[in-house]
């Protein structure tokens, strides 16, 4: 069962990588951007649907560290995808988007990050401890966005932040987990770069997007999920 899920997961992951870059490089709001964006989010649903049972199977087999990290990665990735999708669907309703579900999900990310940090420190696992920062950051940013009130183009910031977060998870899964299992020699500092490299890249891209879209009057944009 695990081998079958892994094979399906890998195929869908390849589609997710391809559609992520297709959407990212296409003209924003255009047909290609919308189609690739929808494909990416649908692929992420498939990834989540296979990752969750894989994590539970690994836990049942006694591989606690990998199972725990898979569950954590599932949570932060699902959060990013949900934020990206609903930001577009509800872009005309700030209160609905930042409703109770949003705050509950933010606190869930914070709780999971703290738990992962404690578990990583107890095991001396640098990767687990380090990646707790992702959930901490996501949870804090979601709560801050809700506390700030409605801002110009809030939905655009939430959308591209969510897409970047989901994209980071996809690249980490491929470079840090999948490629490492295919190439056992791929380890050490190179593997560490594969884990934290996508995260650093997303920070830079997010900074550039905030500079480009972070101020000024809100512009109309096509719904990539319509």
PDB file of C-alpha atoms in Angstrom:
ATOM      1  CA  UNK A   1       0.000   0.000   0.000  1.00  0.00           C
ATOM      2  CA  UNK A   2       2.772   2.436   0.920  1.00  0.00           C
ATOM      3  CA  UNK A   3       4.681   1.736  -2.308  1.00  0.00           C
ATOM      4  CA  UNK A   4       1.534   2.350  -4.354  1.00  0.00           C
ATOM      5  CA  UNK A   5       0.781   5.614  -2.543  1.00  0.00           C
ATOM      6  CA  UNK A   6       4.396   6.723  -2.984  1.00  0.00           C
ATOM      7  CA  UNK A   7       4.276   6.099  -6.736  1.00  0.00           C
ATOM      8  CA  UNK A   8       1.018   8.049  -7.132  1.00  0.00           C
ATOM      9  CA  UNK A   9       2.373  10.785  -4.894  1.00  0.00           C
ATOM     10  CA  UNK A  10       5.506  11.133  -7.039  1.00  0.00           C
ATOM     11  CA  UNK A  11       3.552  11.377 -10.302  1.00  0.00           C
ATOM     12  CA  UNK A  12       1.211  14.033  -8.923  1.00  0.00           C
ATOM     13  CA  UNK A  13       4.195  15.850  -7.423  1.00  0.00           C
ATOM     14  CA  UNK A  14       5.771  16.122 -10.871  1.00  0.00           C
ATOM     15  CA  UNK A  15       2.557  17.648 -12.207  1.00  0.00           C
ATOM     16  CA  UNK A  16       2.513  20.075  -9.286  1.00  0.00           C
ATOM     17  CA  UNK A  17       6.072  21.249 -10.001  1.00  0.00           C
ATOM     18  CA  UNK A  18       5.335  21.736 -13.701  1.00  0.00           C
ATOM     19  CA  UNK A  19       2.091  23.640 -13.120  1.00  0.00           C
ATOM     20  CA  UNK A  20       3.616  25.776 -10.350  1.00  0.00           C
ATOM     21  CA  UNK A  21       6.295  27.153 -12.645  1.00  0.00           C
ATOM     22  CA  UNK A  22       3.852  27.452 -15.539  1.00  0.00           C
ATOM     23  CA  UNK A  23       1.622  29.664 -13.387  1.00  0.00           C
ATOM     24  CA  UNK A  24       4.555  31.600 -11.956  1.00  0.00           C
ATOM     25  CA  UNK A  25       6.087  32.434 -15.319  1.00  0.00           C
ATOM     26  CA  UNK A  26       2.833  33.136 -17.168  1.00  0.00           C
ATOM     27  CA  UNK A  27       1.236  36.571 -17.472  1.00  0.00           C
ATOM     28  CA  UNK A  28      -0.726  37.148 -14.260  1.00  0.00           C
ATOM     29  CA  UNK A  29      -4.479  36.921 -14.798  1.00  0.00           C
ATOM     30  CA  UNK A  30      -4.067  35.400 -18.257  1.00  0.00           C
ATOM     31  CA  UNK A  31      -5.542  32.126 -19.457  1.00  0.00           C
ATOM     32  CA  UNK A  32      -2.318  30.161 -18.941  1.00  0.00           C
ATOM     33  CA  UNK A  33      -1.897  31.560 -15.441  1.00  0.00           C
ATOM     34  CA  UNK A  34      -5.431  30.654 -14.424  1.00  0.00           C
ATOM     35  CA  UNK A  35      -5.311  27.176 -15.955  1.00  0.00           C
ATOM     36  CA  UNK A  36      -1.900  26.371 -14.466  1.00  0.00           C
ATOM     37  CA  UNK A  37      -2.970  27.746 -11.094  1.00  0.00           C
ATOM     38  CA  UNK A  38      -6.070  25.557 -11.029  1.00  0.00           C
ATOM     39  CA  UNK A  39      -3.996  22.546 -12.083  1.00  0.00           C
ATOM     40  CA  UNK A  40      -1.461  23.214  -9.349  1.00  0.00           C
ATOM     41  CA  UNK A  41      -4.064  23.460  -6.600  1.00  0.00           C
ATOM     42  CA  UNK A  42      -5.835  20.323  -7.827  1.00  0.00           C
ATOM     43  CA  UNK A  43      -2.491  18.522  -7.883  1.00  0.00           C
ATOM     44  CA  UNK A  44      -1.861  19.663  -4.315  1.00  0.00           C
ATOM     45  CA  UNK A  45      -5.156  18.076  -3.274  1.00  0.00           C
ATOM     46  CA  UNK A  46      -3.910  14.807  -4.754  1.00  0.00           C
ATOM     47  CA  UNK A  47      -0.584  15.213  -2.976  1.00  0.00           C
ATOM     48  CA  UNK A  48      -2.342  15.761   0.331  1.00  0.00           C
ATOM     49  CA  UNK A  49      -4.672  12.817  -0.238  1.00  0.00           C
ATOM     50  CA  UNK A  50      -1.658  10.515  -0.636  1.00  0.00           C
ATOM     51  CA  UNK A  51       0.675  12.179   1.892  1.00  0.00           C
ATOM     52  CA  UNK A  52      -1.708  11.825   4.845  1.00  0.00           C
ATOM     53  CA  UNK A  53      -2.128   8.024   4.666  1.00  0.00           C
ATOM     54  CA  UNK A  54       1.599   7.696   3.915  1.00  0.00           C
ATOM     55  CA  UNK A  55       2.398   9.582   7.115  1.00  0.00           C
ATOM     56  CA  UNK A  56       0.034   7.396   9.139  1.00  0.00           C
ATOM     57  CA  UNK A  57       1.526   4.237   7.650  1.00  0.00           C
ATOM     58  CA  UNK A  58       5.037   5.381   8.557  1.00  0.00           C
ATOM     59  CA  UNK A  59       3.920   6.135  12.090  1.00  0.00           C
ATOM     60  CA  UNK A  60       2.350   2.689  12.353  1.00  0.00           C
ATOM     61  CA  UNK A  61       5.627   1.165  11.112  1.00  0.00           C
ATOM     62  CA  UNK A  62       7.549   2.910  13.900  1.00  0.00           C
ATOM     63  CA  UNK A  63       9.171   5.648  11.806  1.00  0.00           C
ATOM     64  CA  UNK A  64       7.989   8.386  14.149  1.00  0.00           C
ATOM     65  CA  UNK A  65      10.293  11.188  13.009  1.00  0.00           C
ATOM     66  CA  UNK A  66       9.372  10.899   9.338  1.00  0.00           C
ATOM     67  CA  UNK A  67       5.689  10.401  10.101  1.00  0.00           C
ATOM     68  CA  UNK A  68       5.553  13.438  12.372  1.00  0.00           C
ATOM     69  CA  UNK A  69       7.289  15.623   9.822  1.00  0.00           C
ATOM     70  CA  UNK A  70       4.973  14.422   7.042  1.00  0.00           C
ATOM     71  CA  UNK A  71       1.931  15.336   9.142  1.00  0.00           C
ATOM     72  CA  UNK A  72       3.416  18.765   9.853  1.00  0.00           C
ATOM     73  CA  UNK A  73       4.235  19.311   6.178  1.00  0.00           C
ATOM     74  CA  UNK A  74       0.689  18.258   5.292  1.00  0.00           C
ATOM     75  CA  UNK A  75      -0.745  20.873   7.666  1.00  0.00           C
ATOM     76  CA  UNK A  76       1.358  23.841   6.564  1.00  0.00           C
ATOM     77  CA  UNK A  77       0.918  22.954   2.884  1.00  0.00           C
ATOM     78  CA  UNK A  78      -2.855  22.572   3.215  1.00  0.00           C
ATOM     79  CA  UNK A  79      -2.947  25.925   5.011  1.00  0.00           C
ATOM     80  CA  UNK A  80      -1.009  27.631   2.216  1.00  0.00           C
ATOM     81  CA  UNK A  81      -3.217  26.142  -0.514  1.00  0.00           C
ATOM     82  CA  UNK A  82      -6.440  27.017   1.303  1.00  0.00           C
ATOM     83  CA  UNK A  83      -5.283  30.590   1.870  1.00  0.00           C
ATOM     84  CA  UNK A  84      -4.263  30.992  -1.779  1.00  0.00           C
ATOM     85  CA  UNK A  85      -7.557  29.631  -3.096  1.00  0.00           C
ATOM     86  CA  UNK A  86      -9.953  31.410  -0.730  1.00  0.00           C
ATOM     87  CA  UNK A  87      -8.133  34.732  -1.115  1.00  0.00           C
ATOM     88  CA  UNK A  88      -9.278  34.726  -4.736  1.00  0.00           C
ATOM     89  CA  UNK A  89     -12.717  33.256  -4.139  1.00  0.00           C
ATOM     90  CA  UNK A  90     -13.501  35.691  -1.310  1.00  0.00           C
ATOM     91  CA  UNK A  91     -11.448  38.679  -2.394  1.00  0.00           C
ATOM     92  CA  UNK A  92     -14.498  40.933  -2.098  1.00  0.00           C
ATOM     93  CA  UNK A  93     -15.233  39.834   1.479  1.00  0.00           C
ATOM     94  CA  UNK A  94     -12.355  40.503   3.868  1.00  0.00           C
ATOM     95  CA  UNK A  95     -14.401  39.583   6.951  1.00  0.00           C
ATOM     96  CA  UNK A  96     -15.385  36.204   5.563  1.00  0.00           C
ATOM     97  CA  UNK A  97     -11.809  35.351   4.646  1.00  0.00           C
ATOM     98  CA  UNK A  98     -10.480  36.370   8.069  1.00  0.00           C
ATOM     99  CA  UNK A  99     -13.306  34.656   9.931  1.00  0.00           C
ATOM    100  CA  UNK A 100     -13.077  32.145  12.804  1.00  0.00           C
ATOM    101  CA  UNK A 101     -11.746  29.384  10.516  1.00  0.00           C
ATOM    102  CA  UNK A 102      -8.766  31.591   9.603  1.00  0.00           C
ATOM    103  CA  UNK A 103      -7.815  32.276  13.206  1.00  0.00           C
ATOM    104  CA  UNK A 104      -8.334  28.642  14.220  1.00  0.00           C
ATOM    105  CA  UNK A 105      -6.060  27.493  11.395  1.00  0.00           C
ATOM    106  CA  UNK A 106      -3.441  30.054  12.400  1.00  0.00           C
ATOM    107  CA  UNK A 107      -3.415  28.772  15.988  1.00  0.00           C
ATOM    108  CA  UNK A 108      -3.265  25.183  14.753  1.00  0.00           C
ATOM    109  CA  UNK A 109      -0.133  26.027  12.743  1.00  0.00           C
ATOM    110  CA  UNK A 110       1.424  27.673  15.789  1.00  0.00           C
ATOM    111  CA  UNK A 111       0.630  24.706  18.026  1.00  0.00           C
ATOM    112  CA  UNK A 112       1.996  22.214  15.495  1.00  0.00           C
ATOM    113  CA  UNK A 113       5.172  24.280  15.051  1.00  0.00           C
ATOM    114  CA  UNK A 114       5.804  24.443  18.790  1.00  0.00           C
ATOM    115  CA  UNK A 115       5.240  20.686  19.084  1.00  0.00           C
ATOM    116  CA  UNK A 116       7.636  20.010  16.187  1.00  0.00           C
ATOM    117  CA  UNK A 117      10.241  22.330  17.715  1.00  0.00           C
ATOM    118  CA  UNK A 118      10.044  20.503  21.042  1.00  0.00           C
ATOM    119  CA  UNK A 119      10.242  17.113  19.326  1.00  0.00           C
ATOM    120  CA  UNK A 120      13.168  18.190  17.151  1.00  0.00           C
ATOM    121  CA  UNK A 121      15.118  19.584  20.093  1.00  0.00           C
ATOM    122  CA  UNK A 122      14.512  16.442  22.091  1.00  0.00           C
ATOM    123  CA  UNK A 123      15.842  14.280  19.260  1.00  0.00           C
ATOM    124  CA  UNK A 124      18.602  16.688  18.264  1.00  0.00           C
ATOM    125  CA  UNK A 125      17.118  16.903  14.756  1.00  0.00           C
ATOM    126  CA  UNK A 126      18.181  20.178  13.157  1.00  0.00           C
ATOM    127  CA  UNK A 127      15.827  19.899  10.194  1.00  0.00           C
ATOM    128  CA  UNK A 128      12.763  19.293  12.338  1.00  0.00           C
ATOM    129  CA  UNK A 129      13.627  22.127  14.699  1.00  0.00           C
ATOM    130  CA  UNK A 130      14.454  24.487  11.847  1.00  0.00           C
ATOM    131  CA  UNK A 131      11.249  23.859   9.939  1.00  0.00           C
ATOM    132  CA  UNK A 132       9.142  24.647  12.957  1.00  0.00           C
ATOM    133  CA  UNK A 133       9.869  28.277  12.014  1.00  0.00           C
ATOM    134  CA  UNK A 134       7.677  27.898   8.914  1.00  0.00           C
ATOM    135  CA  UNK A 135       4.556  27.088  10.917  1.00  0.00           C
ATOM    136  CA  UNK A 136       5.386  29.772  13.473  1.00  0.00           C
ATOM    137  CA  UNK A 137       5.794  32.370  10.754  1.00  0.00           C
ATOM    138  CA  UNK A 138       2.621  31.306   8.927  1.00  0.00           C
ATOM    139  CA  UNK A 139       0.520  31.361  12.078  1.00  0.00           C
ATOM    140  CA  UNK A 140       1.810  34.745  13.230  1.00  0.00           C
ATOM    141  CA  UNK A 141       1.342  36.311   9.787  1.00  0.00           C
ATOM    142  CA  UNK A 142      -2.243  35.053   9.556  1.00  0.00           C
ATOM    143  CA  UNK A 143      -3.091  36.499  12.972  1.00  0.00           C
ATOM    144  CA  UNK A 144      -1.366  39.789  12.144  1.00  0.00           C
ATOM    145  CA  UNK A 145      -3.272  40.087   8.869  1.00  0.00           C
ATOM    146  CA  UNK A 146      -6.554  39.591  10.699  1.00  0.00           C
ATOM    147  CA  UNK A 147      -5.598  42.137  13.384  1.00  0.00           C
ATOM    148  CA  UNK A 148      -4.526  44.829  10.879  1.00  0.00           C
ATOM    149  CA  UNK A 149      -7.951  45.053   9.324  1.00  0.00           C
ATOM    150  CA  UNK A 150      -8.734  45.346   5.633  1.00  0.00           C
ATOM    151  CA  UNK A 151      -5.815  46.634   3.543  1.00  0.00           C
ATOM    152  CA  UNK A 152      -5.567  47.553  -0.157  1.00  0.00           C
ATOM    153  CA  UNK A 153      -5.079  44.421  -2.236  1.00  0.00           C
ATOM    154  CA  UNK A 154      -5.036  42.210   0.868  1.00  0.00           C
ATOM    155  CA  UNK A 155      -6.333  39.296  -1.188  1.00  0.00           C
ATOM    156  CA  UNK A 156      -3.458  39.532  -3.681  1.00  0.00           C
ATOM    157  CA  UNK A 157      -0.874  39.378  -0.903  1.00  0.00           C
ATOM    158  CA  UNK A 158      -2.674  36.411   0.689  1.00  0.00           C
ATOM    159  CA  UNK A 159      -2.901  34.652  -2.686  1.00  0.00           C
ATOM    160  CA  UNK A 160       0.727  34.881  -3.736  1.00  0.00           C
ATOM    161  CA  UNK A 161       1.935  34.191  -0.186  1.00  0.00           C
ATOM    162  CA  UNK A 162      -0.124  30.999  -0.125  1.00  0.00           C
ATOM    163  CA  UNK A 163       1.058  29.918  -3.556  1.00  0.00           C
ATOM    164  CA  UNK A 164       4.683  30.533  -2.586  1.00  0.00           C
ATOM    165  CA  UNK A 165       4.217  28.526   0.592  1.00  0.00           C
ATOM    166  CA  UNK A 166       2.700  25.596  -1.288  1.00  0.00           C
ATOM    167  CA  UNK A 167       5.438  25.833  -3.911  1.00  0.00           C
ATOM    168  CA  UNK A 168       8.134  25.708  -1.226  1.00  0.00           C
ATOM    169  CA  UNK A 169       6.605  22.547   0.230  1.00  0.00           C
ATOM    170  CA  UNK A 170       6.511  20.938  -3.221  1.00  0.00           C
ATOM    171  CA  UNK A 171      10.154  21.714  -3.922  1.00  0.00           C
ATOM    172  CA  UNK A 172      11.279  20.570  -0.477  1.00  0.00           C
ATOM    173  CA  UNK A 173       9.435  17.288  -0.900  1.00  0.00           C
ATOM    174  CA  UNK A 174      11.165  16.714  -4.245  1.00  0.00           C
ATOM    175  CA  UNK A 175      14.665  17.985  -3.453  1.00  0.00           C
ATOM    176  CA  UNK A 176      14.932  17.142   0.223  1.00  0.00           C
ATOM    177  CA  UNK A 177      12.978  13.885   0.430  1.00  0.00           C
ATOM    178  CA  UNK A 178      12.366  12.314  -2.972  1.00  0.00           C
ATOM    179  CA  UNK A 179      15.726  13.056  -4.571  1.00  0.00           C
ATOM    180  CA  UNK A 180      17.561  11.981  -1.439  1.00  0.00           C
ATOM    181  CA  UNK A 181      15.906   8.567  -1.592  1.00  0.00           C
ATOM    182  CA  UNK A 182      16.665   8.162  -5.286  1.00  0.00           C
ATOM    183  CA  UNK A 183      20.293   9.262  -4.850  1.00  0.00           C
ATOM    184  CA  UNK A 184      21.650   8.049  -1.478  1.00  0.00           C
ATOM    185  CA  UNK A 185      24.885   9.951  -2.049  1.00  0.00           C
ATOM    186  CA  UNK A 186      22.869  13.159  -2.160  1.00  0.00           C
ATOM    187  CA  UNK A 187      23.312  14.073   1.493  1.00  0.00           C
ATOM    188  CA  UNK A 188      25.082  16.364   3.908  1.00  0.00           C
ATOM    189  CA  UNK A 189      25.343  20.044   3.023  1.00  0.00           C
ATOM    190  CA  UNK A 190      23.790  19.515  -0.414  1.00  0.00           C
ATOM    191  CA  UNK A 191      20.660  18.023   1.110  1.00  0.00           C
ATOM    192  CA  UNK A 192      20.517  20.772   3.735  1.00  0.00           C
ATOM    193  CA  UNK A 193      20.586  23.317   0.898  1.00  0.00           C
ATOM    194  CA  UNK A 194      17.759  21.443  -0.811  1.00  0.00           C
ATOM    195  CA  UNK A 195      15.640  21.812   2.335  1.00  0.00           C
ATOM    196  CA  UNK A 196      16.335  25.440   3.127  1.00  0.00           C
ATOM    197  CA  UNK A 197      17.132  26.718  -0.391  1.00  0.00           C
ATOM    198  CA  UNK A 198      13.491  26.805  -1.597  1.00  0.00           C
ATOM    199  CA  UNK A 199      12.496  28.575   1.614  1.00  0.00           C
ATOM    200  CA  UNK A 200      15.147  31.273   1.156  1.00  0.00           C
ATOM    201  CA  UNK A 201      14.173  31.675  -2.505  1.00  0.00           C
ATOM    202  CA  UNK A 202      10.508  32.129  -1.564  1.00  0.00           C
ATOM    203  CA  UNK A 203      11.446  34.832   0.961  1.00  0.00           C
ATOM    204  CA  UNK A 204      13.249  36.800  -1.765  1.00  0.00           C
ATOM    205  CA  UNK A 205      10.419  36.375  -4.275  1.00  0.00           C
ATOM    206  CA  UNK A 206       7.848  37.343  -1.640  1.00  0.00           C
ATOM    207  CA  UNK A 207       9.825  40.497  -0.830  1.00  0.00           C
ATOM    208  CA  UNK A 208       9.899  41.475  -4.496  1.00  0.00           C
ATOM    209  CA  UNK A 209       6.179  40.823  -4.907  1.00  0.00           C
ATOM    210  CA  UNK A 210       5.398  42.946  -1.843  1.00  0.00           C
ATOM    211  CA  UNK A 211       7.430  45.789  -3.298  1.00  0.00           C
ATOM    212  CA  UNK A 212       5.560  45.496  -6.580  1.00  0.00           C
ATOM    213  CA  UNK A 213       2.021  44.948  -5.316  1.00  0.00           C
ATOM    214  CA  UNK A 214       2.108  46.037  -1.696  1.00  0.00           C
ATOM    215  CA  UNK A 215       0.814  49.586  -2.077  1.00  0.00           C
ATOM    216  CA  UNK A 216      -1.446  51.669  -4.227  1.00  0.00           C
ATOM    217  CA  UNK A 217      -5.069  51.363  -5.303  1.00  0.00           C
ATOM    218  CA  UNK A 218      -6.492  47.904  -5.767  1.00  0.00           C
ATOM    219  CA  UNK A 219      -6.603  46.689  -9.346  1.00  0.00           C
ATOM    220  CA  UNK A 220      -9.103  44.332 -10.836  1.00  0.00           C
ATOM    221  CA  UNK A 221      -7.708  40.859 -11.464  1.00  0.00           C
ATOM    222  CA  UNK A 222      -9.131  37.783 -13.095  1.00  0.00           C
ATOM    223  CA  UNK A 223     -10.089  34.935 -10.812  1.00  0.00           C
ATOM    224  CA  UNK A 224      -7.604  32.099 -11.521  1.00  0.00           C
ATOM    225  CA  UNK A 225     -10.076  29.567 -10.178  1.00  0.00           C
ATOM    226  CA  UNK A 226     -13.195  30.751 -11.979  1.00  0.00           C
TER     227      UNK A 226
END
